[in-house]
Coordinates of C-alpha atoms (C1' of nucleotides) in Angstrom, one line a residue:
Chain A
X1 CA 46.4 39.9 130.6
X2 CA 47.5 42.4 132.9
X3 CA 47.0 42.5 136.6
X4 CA 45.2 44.5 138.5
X5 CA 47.9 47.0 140.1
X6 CA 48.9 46.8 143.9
X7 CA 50.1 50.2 144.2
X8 CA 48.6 53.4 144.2
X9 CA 50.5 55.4 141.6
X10 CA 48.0 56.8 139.7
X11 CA 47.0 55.3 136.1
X12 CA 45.9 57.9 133.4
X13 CA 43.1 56.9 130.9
X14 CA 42.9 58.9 127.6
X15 CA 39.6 58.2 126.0
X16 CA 38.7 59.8 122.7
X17 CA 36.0 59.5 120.6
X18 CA 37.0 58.4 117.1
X19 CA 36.2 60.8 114.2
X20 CA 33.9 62.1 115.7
X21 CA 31.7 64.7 114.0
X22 CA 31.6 61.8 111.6
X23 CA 30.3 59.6 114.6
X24 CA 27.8 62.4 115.6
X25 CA 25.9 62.6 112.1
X26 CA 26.4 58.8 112.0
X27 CA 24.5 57.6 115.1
X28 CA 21.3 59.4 113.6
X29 CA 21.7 58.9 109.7
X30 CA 22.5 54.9 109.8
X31 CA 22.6 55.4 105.9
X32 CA 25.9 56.1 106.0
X33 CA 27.0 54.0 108.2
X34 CA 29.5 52.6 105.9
X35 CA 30.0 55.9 102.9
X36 CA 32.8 57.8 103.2
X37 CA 31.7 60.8 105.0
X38 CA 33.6 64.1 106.3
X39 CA 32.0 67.5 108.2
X40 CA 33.5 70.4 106.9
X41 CA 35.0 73.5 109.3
X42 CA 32.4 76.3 109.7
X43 CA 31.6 78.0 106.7
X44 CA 32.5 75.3 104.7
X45 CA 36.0 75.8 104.9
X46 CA 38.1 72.7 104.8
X47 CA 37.7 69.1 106.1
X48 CA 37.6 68.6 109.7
X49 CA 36.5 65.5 110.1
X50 CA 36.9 62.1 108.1
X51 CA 35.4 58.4 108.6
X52 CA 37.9 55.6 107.8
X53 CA 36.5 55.1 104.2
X54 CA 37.3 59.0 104.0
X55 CA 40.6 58.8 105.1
X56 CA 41.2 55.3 102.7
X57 CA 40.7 58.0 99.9
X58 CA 43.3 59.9 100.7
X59 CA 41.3 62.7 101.8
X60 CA 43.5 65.0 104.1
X61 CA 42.7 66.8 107.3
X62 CA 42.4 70.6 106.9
X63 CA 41.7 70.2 103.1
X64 CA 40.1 72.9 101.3
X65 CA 36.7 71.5 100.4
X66 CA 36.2 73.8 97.3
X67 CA 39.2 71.9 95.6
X68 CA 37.5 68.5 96.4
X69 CA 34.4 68.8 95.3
X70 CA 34.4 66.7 92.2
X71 CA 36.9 64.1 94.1
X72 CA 33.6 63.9 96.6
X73 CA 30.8 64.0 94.1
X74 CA 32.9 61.1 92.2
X75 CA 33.5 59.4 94.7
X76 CA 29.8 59.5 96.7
X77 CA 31.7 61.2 99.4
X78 CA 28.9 62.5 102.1
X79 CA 29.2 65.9 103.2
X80 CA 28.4 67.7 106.4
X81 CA 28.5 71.3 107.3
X82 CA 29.6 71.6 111.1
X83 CA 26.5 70.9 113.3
X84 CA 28.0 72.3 116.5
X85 CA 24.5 72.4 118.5
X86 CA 24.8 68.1 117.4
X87 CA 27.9 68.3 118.7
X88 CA 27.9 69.7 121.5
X89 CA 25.0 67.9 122.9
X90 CA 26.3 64.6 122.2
X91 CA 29.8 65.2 123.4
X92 CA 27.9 65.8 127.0
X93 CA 26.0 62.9 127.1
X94 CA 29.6 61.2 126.3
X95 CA 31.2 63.1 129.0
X96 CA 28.1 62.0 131.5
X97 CA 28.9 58.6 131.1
X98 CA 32.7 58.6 131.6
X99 CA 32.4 60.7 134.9
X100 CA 30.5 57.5 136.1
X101 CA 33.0 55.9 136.2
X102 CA 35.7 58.1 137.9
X103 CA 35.4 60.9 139.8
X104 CA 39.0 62.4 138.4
X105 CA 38.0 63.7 135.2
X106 CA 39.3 66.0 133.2
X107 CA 37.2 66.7 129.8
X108 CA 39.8 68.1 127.5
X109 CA 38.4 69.4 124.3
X110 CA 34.8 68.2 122.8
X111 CA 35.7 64.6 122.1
X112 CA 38.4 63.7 124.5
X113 CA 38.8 63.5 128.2
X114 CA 41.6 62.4 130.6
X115 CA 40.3 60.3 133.8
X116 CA 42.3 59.2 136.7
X117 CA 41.3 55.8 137.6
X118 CA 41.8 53.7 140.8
X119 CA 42.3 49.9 140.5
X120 CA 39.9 48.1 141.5
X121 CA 40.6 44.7 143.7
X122 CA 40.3 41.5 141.0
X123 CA 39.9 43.6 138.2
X124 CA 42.4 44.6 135.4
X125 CA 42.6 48.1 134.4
X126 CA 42.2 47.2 130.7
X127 CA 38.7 45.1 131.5
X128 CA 37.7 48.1 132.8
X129 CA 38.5 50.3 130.0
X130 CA 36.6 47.9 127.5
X131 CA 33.6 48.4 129.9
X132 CA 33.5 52.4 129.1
X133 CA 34.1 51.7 125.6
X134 CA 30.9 49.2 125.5
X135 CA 28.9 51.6 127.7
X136 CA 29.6 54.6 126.0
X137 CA 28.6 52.6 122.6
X138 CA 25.4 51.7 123.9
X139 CA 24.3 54.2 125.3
X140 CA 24.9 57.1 122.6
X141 CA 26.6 55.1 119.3
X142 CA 29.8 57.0 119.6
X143 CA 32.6 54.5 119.3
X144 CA 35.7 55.6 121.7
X145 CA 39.2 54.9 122.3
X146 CA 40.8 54.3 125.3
X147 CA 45.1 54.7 126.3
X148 CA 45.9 53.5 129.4
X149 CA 49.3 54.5 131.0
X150 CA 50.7 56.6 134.1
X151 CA 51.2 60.2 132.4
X152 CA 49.1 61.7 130.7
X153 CA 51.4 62.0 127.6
X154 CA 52.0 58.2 127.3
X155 CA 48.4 58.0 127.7
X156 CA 47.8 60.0 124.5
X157 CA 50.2 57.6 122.8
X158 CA 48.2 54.5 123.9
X159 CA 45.3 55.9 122.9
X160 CA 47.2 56.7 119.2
X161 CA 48.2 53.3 119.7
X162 CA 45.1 51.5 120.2
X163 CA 43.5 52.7 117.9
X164 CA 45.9 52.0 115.0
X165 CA 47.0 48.5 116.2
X166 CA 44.3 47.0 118.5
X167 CA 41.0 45.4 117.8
X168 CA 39.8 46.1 121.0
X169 CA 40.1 50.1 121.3
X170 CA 42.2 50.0 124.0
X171 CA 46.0 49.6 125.0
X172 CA 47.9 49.5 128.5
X173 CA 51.4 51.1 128.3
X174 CA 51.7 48.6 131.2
X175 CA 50.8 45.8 129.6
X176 CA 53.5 46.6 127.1
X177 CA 57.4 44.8 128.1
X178 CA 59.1 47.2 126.5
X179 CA 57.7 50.7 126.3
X180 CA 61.1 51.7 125.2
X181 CA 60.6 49.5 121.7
X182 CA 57.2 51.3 121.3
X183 CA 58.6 54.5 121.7
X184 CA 60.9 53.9 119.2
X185 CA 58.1 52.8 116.7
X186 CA 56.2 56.4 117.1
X187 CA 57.2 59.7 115.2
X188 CA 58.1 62.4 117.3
X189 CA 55.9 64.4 115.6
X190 CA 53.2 61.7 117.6
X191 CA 54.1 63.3 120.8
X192 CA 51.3 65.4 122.6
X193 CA 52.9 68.7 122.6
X194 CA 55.4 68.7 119.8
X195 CA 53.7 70.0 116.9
X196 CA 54.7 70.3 113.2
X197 CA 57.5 73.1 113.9
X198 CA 58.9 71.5 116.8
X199 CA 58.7 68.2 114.8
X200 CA 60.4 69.5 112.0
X201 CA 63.4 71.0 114.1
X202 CA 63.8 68.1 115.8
X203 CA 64.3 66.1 112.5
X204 CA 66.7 68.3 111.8
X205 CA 68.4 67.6 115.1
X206 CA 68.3 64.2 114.6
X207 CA 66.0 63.0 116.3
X208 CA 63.5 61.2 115.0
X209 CA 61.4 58.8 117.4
X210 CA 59.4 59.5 120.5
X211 CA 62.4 57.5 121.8
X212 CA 65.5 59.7 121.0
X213 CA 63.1 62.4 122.0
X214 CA 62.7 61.0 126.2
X215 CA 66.5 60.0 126.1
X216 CA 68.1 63.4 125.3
X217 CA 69.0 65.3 128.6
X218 CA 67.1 67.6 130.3
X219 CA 69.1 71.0 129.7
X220 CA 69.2 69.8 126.1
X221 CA 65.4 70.0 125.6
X222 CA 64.9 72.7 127.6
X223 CA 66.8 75.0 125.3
X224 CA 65.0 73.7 122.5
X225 CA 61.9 73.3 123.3
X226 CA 61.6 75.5 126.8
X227 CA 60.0 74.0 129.7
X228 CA 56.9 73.2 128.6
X229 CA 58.8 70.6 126.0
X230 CA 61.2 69.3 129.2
X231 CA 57.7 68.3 131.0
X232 CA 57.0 66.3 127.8
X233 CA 59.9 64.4 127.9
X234 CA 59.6 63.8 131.4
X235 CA 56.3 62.2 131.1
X236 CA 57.7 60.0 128.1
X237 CA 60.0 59.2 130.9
X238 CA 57.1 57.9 133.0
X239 CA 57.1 60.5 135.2
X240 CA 54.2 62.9 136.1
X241 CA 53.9 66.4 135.2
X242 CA 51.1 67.5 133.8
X243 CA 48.1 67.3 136.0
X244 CA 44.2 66.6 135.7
X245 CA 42.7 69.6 135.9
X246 CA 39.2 68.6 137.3
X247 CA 38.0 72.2 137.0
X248 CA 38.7 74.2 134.1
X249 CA 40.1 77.8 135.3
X250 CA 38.5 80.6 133.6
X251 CA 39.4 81.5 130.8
X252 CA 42.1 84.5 130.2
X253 CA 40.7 85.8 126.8
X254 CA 37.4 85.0 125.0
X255 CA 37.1 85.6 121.1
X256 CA 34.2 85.5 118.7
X257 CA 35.4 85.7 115.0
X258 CA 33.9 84.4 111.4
X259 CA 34.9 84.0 108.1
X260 CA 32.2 85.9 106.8
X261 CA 29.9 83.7 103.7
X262 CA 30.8 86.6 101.1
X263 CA 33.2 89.3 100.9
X264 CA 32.0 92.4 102.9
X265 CA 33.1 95.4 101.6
X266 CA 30.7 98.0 103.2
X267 CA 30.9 100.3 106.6
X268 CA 27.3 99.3 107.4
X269 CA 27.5 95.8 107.1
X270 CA 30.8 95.5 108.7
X271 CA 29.7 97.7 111.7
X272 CA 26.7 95.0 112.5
X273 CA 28.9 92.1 111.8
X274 CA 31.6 93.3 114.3
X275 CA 28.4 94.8 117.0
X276 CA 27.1 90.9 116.4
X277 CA 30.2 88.7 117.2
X278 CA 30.6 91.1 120.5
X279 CA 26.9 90.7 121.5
X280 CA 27.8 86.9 121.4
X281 CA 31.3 87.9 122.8
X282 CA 29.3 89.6 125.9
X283 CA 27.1 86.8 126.3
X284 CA 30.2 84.1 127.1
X285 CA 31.2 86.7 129.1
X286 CA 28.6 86.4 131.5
X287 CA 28.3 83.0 131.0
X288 CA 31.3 82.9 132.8
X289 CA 30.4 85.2 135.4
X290 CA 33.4 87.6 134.2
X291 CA 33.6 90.8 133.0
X292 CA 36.6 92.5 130.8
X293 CA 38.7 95.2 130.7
X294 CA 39.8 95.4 127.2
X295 CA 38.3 95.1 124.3
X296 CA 40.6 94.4 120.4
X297 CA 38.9 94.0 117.1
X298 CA 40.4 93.1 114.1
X299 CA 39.5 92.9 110.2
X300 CA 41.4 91.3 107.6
X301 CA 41.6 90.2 103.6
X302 CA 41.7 87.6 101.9
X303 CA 45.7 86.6 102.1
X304 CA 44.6 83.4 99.8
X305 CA 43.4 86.3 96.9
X306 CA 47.0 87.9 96.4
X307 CA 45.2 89.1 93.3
X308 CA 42.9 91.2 95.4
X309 CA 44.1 94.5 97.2
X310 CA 45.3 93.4 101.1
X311 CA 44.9 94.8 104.7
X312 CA 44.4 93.6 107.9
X313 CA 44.5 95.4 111.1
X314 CA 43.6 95.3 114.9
X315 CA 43.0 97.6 117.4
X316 CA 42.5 97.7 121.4
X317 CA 41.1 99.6 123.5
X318 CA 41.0 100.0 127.8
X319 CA 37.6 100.1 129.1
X320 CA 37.7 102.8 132.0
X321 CA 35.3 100.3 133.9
X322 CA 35.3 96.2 133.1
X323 CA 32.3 95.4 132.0
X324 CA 30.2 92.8 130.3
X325 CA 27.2 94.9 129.2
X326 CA 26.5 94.1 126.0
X327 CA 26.2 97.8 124.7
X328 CA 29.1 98.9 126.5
X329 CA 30.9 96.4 124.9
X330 CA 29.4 97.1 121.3
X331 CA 30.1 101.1 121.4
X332 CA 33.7 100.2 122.2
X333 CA 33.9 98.0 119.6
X334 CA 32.6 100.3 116.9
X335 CA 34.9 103.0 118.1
X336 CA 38.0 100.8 117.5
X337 CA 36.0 99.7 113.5
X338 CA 35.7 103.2 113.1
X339 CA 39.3 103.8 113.5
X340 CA 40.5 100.7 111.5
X341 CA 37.7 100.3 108.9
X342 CA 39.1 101.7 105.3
X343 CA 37.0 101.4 102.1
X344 CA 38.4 100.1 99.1
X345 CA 38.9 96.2 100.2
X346 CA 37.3 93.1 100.1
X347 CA 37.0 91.8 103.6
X348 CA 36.9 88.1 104.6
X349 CA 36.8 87.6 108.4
X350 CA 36.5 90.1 111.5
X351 CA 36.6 89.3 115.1
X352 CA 36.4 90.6 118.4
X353 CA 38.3 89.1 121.5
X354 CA 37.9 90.7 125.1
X355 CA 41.0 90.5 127.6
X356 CA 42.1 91.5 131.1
X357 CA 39.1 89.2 132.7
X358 CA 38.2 89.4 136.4
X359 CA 35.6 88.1 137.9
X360 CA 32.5 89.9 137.7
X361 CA 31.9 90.3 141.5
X362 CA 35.7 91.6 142.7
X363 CA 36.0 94.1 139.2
X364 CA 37.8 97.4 140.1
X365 CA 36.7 100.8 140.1
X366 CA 38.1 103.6 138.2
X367 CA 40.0 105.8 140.0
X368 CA 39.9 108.4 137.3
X369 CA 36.7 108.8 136.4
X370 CA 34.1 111.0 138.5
X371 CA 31.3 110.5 140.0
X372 CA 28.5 109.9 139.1
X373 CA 30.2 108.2 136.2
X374 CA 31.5 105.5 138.6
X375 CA 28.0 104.7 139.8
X376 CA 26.5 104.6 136.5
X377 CA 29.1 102.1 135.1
X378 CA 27.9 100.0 138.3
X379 CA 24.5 100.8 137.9
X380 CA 22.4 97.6 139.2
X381 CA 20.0 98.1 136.1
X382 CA 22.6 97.0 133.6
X383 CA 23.2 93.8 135.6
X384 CA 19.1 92.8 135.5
X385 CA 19.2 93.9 131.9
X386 CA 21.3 91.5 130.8
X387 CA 20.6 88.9 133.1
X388 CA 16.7 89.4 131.6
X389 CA 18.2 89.3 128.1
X390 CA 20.2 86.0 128.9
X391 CA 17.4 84.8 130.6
X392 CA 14.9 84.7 127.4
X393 CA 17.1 84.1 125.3
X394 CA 18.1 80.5 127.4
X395 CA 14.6 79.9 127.5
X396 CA 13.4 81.0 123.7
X397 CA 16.8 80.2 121.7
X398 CA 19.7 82.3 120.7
X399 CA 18.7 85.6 119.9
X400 CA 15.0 85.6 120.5
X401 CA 16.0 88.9 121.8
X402 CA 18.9 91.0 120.1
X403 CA 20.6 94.2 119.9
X404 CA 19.5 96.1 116.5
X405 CA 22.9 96.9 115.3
X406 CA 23.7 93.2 115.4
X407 CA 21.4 93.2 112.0
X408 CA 18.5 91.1 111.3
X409 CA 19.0 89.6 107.5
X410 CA 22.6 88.9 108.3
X411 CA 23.6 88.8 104.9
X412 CA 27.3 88.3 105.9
X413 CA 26.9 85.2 108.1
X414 CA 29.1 81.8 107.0
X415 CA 27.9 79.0 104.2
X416 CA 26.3 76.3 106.2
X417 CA 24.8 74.2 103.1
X418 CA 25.6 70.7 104.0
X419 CA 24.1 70.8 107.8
X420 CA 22.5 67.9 109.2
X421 CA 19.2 68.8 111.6
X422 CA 20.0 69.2 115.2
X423 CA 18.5 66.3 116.2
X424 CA 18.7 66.4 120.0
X425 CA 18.3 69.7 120.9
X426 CA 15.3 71.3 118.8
X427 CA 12.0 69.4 119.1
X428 CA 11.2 70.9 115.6
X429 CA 14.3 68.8 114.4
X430 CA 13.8 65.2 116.2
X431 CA 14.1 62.5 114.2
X432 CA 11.5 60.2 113.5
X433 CA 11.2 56.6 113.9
X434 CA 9.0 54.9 111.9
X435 CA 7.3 51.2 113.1
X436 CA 7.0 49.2 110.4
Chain B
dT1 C1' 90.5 100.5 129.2
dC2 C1' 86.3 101.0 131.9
dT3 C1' 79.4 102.6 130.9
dG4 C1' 75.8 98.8 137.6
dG5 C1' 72.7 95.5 139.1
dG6 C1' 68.4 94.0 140.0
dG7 C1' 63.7 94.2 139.4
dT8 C1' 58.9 94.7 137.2
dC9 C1' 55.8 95.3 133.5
dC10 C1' 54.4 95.1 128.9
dT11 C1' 54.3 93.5 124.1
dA12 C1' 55.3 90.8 120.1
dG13 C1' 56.3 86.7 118.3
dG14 C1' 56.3 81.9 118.3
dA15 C1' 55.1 77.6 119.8
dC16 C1' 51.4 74.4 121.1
dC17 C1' 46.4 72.2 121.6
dC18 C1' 41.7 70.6 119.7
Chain C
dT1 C1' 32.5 81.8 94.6
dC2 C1' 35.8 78.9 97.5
dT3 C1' 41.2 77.8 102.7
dG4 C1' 37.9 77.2 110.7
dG5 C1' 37.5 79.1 115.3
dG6 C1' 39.0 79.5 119.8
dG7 C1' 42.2 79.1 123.1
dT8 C1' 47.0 78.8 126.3
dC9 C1' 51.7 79.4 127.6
dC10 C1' 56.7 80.8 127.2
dT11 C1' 60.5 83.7 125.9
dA12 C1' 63.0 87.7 124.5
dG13 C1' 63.5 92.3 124.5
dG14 C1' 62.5 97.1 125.6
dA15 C1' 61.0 100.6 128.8
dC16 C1' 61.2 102.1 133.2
dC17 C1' 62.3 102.2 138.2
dC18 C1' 65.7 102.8 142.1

DNA sequence: TCTGGGGTCCTAGGACCC
DNA sequence: TCTGGGGTCCTAGGACCC
């Protein structure tokens, strides 16, 4: 059993829920408690997520699901479409309880977050570790993970490590003799931050284990793998680099694209798919309290139908003014369709991303535009227009009020035919408990 | 023979993450 | 019929400035 720790260095904590979209439509379906069950990507794409009896099939991540479907119906595979409104909402709740226990918390993508604990006089670290894992059971029926270790990156590896080779859920790099012998035991492909190209040119290199990987010299990984692959190594080292960010900076860029559920091929209905995705586009926007100064579009084939005739293109455009009015927004984006949209194709996915993001109360002024063109790019009403807009539309669900050329039938919009009800945000969706 | 040196900004491409 | 969506960062190279 470790000890609790004397000294202040800081101790990471890597928790991470397991599968879990699987774990999501598990806690409220206990039918499949024990059936192999995957969620598919949105429109029914490929496999996301997989429970162990999944993954004991030799179902792969990222897996088309239209070349599995017999394998799955065989096999009594369960199938979920993406129930991101589930998701979301549990993934909070999760989130809630970890921040109870420290106050240094960094939630890094919907299922994981990084915590900075303190040690606590008489208690071990790992003890209380195994606490948030029982709590966060408990209290929502997610099971978690939890990597213990003093960077971040070796907390990652813990976490990989627990889960593969502990009972328990959770590991403590420090409660390890020799880190050194683990390291040697993991892939470098394993390592947070070394993906599959890196991995592969590594191999070539010659180096195979997150081992050889910390004990080549700096100036050697930096030209490899820049500086973002030296701070890697460096924390494999022990030694922090990469901080807890405990609030998220704004984000830079904000997209909204779609595979759509059929091939569109017409001007009418790509112009109200494109207005759609940047009325939600706009809408994060605000959310954010930002507004942009560029807006791109793009539309693209399908590259997997070499047999069908192929384009793609994208397009961008300066907004005079940065905005975040929604029909601003929308009549620069149709411009930029106009100018890229050519008939004759089947198209498969279109998106819209906004860029050059300040925030909404320090935007600049043109200097090249006139009055009173200045003053109506500023005018007030927009603001209460769209606040009003976001306002009902928080209060009566998403698009209870909408722009008309974001369409109504939607014909376009992605396959969804496996989803799961959204159990704990819609009263018309709770589920119901029977007393026997 | 010999073609500066230092800086900024922008873009494209490539890598990574979940 | 059929292969996700949404991000970030770094580097190299070109244009341009004095």
């Amino acid at each position: 059993m470790p000890q609790p720790r004397a000294t202040a260095a800081p101790v990471y904590a890597l928790v991470d829920c397991n599968n879990f979209y699987v774990s999501c439509e598990r806690a409220f379906d206990p039918s499949i408690r024990t059936t192999p069950t995957v969620v598919l990507s949105n429109n029914d794409g490929c496999v996301i997520a997989r429970s162990p009896e999944a993954k004991a099939l030799g179902i792969g991540m990222a897996e088309p699901a239209f070349k599995r479907e017999g394998f799955f119906r065989q096999h009594g595979v369960r199938v979920f479409s993406s129930n991101y409104a589930l998701y979301g909402d549990m993934s909070r709740r999760v989130m809630d309880i970890l921040g109870s226990f420290s106050p240094d918390m960094e939630v890094y993508s919907i299922d994981e977050a990084f915590l900075r604990l303190r040690p606590v006089t008489g208690r071990s670290l790992t003890d209380l570790a195994c606490e948030m894992r029982r709590t966060v059971h408990q209290w929502t029926g997610i099971p978690v993970s939890v990597g213990l270790a003093p960077t971040k990156t070796l907390a990652k590896l813990a976490n990989h490590w627990a889960k593969k080779h502990t009972a328990s859920g959770v590991f403590d790099c420090a409660a390890c003799a020799d880190v050194d012998a683990l390291l040697e035991r993991i892939d470098v492909g394993e390592v947070w931050g070394i993906g599959r190209r890196y991995a592969d040119k590594l191999h070539r290199l010659g180096v195979h284990t997150a081992r050889q990987l910390k004990d080549r010299p700096d100036h050697w990984v930096q030209r490899r793998l820049t500086i973002k692959g030296l701070m890697t190594v460096k924390e494999l080292r022990g030694q922090p680099c990469i901080p807890i960010e405990d609030a998220p900076p704004p984000h830079k860029s904000i997209m909204s694209s779609r595979s759509f559920g059929r091939p569109v091929t017409t001007w009418d209905e790509m112009l109200e798919a494109v207005s759609a995705y940047t009325a939600r586009t706009a809408e994060k926007l605000r959310r954010q309290g930002s507004v942009a100064s560029s807006v791109m579009v793009f539309i693209k084939t399908n590259h997997h139908k070499p047999e069908d005739p192929q384009y793609s293109a994208t397009r961008t455009m300066q907004l005079p003014v940065a905005s975040a009015h929604t029909p601003t927004l929308i009549k620069a984006a149709q411009t930029l369709l106009r100018a890229i949209f050519r008939t004759g194709y089947r198209y498969c996915k279109a998106g819209v991303m906004v860029a050059g993001l300040e925030r909404e109360d320090s935007r600049q002024l043109s200097l090249l535009t006139l009055p009173p063109d200045p003053l109506l790019a500023q005018d007030p009403r927009q603001d209460a227009l769209m606040e009003t807009l976001d306002g009902i539309n928080a209060k009566w669900g998403r698009d209870t009020v909408q722009y008309a050329a974001t369409g109504l039938g939607k014909p376009w919009s992605m396959r969804q035919n496996h989803k799961s009800p959204r159990y704990t945000t819609s009263w018309n969706e709770l589920p119901v408990v029977k007393m026997g």
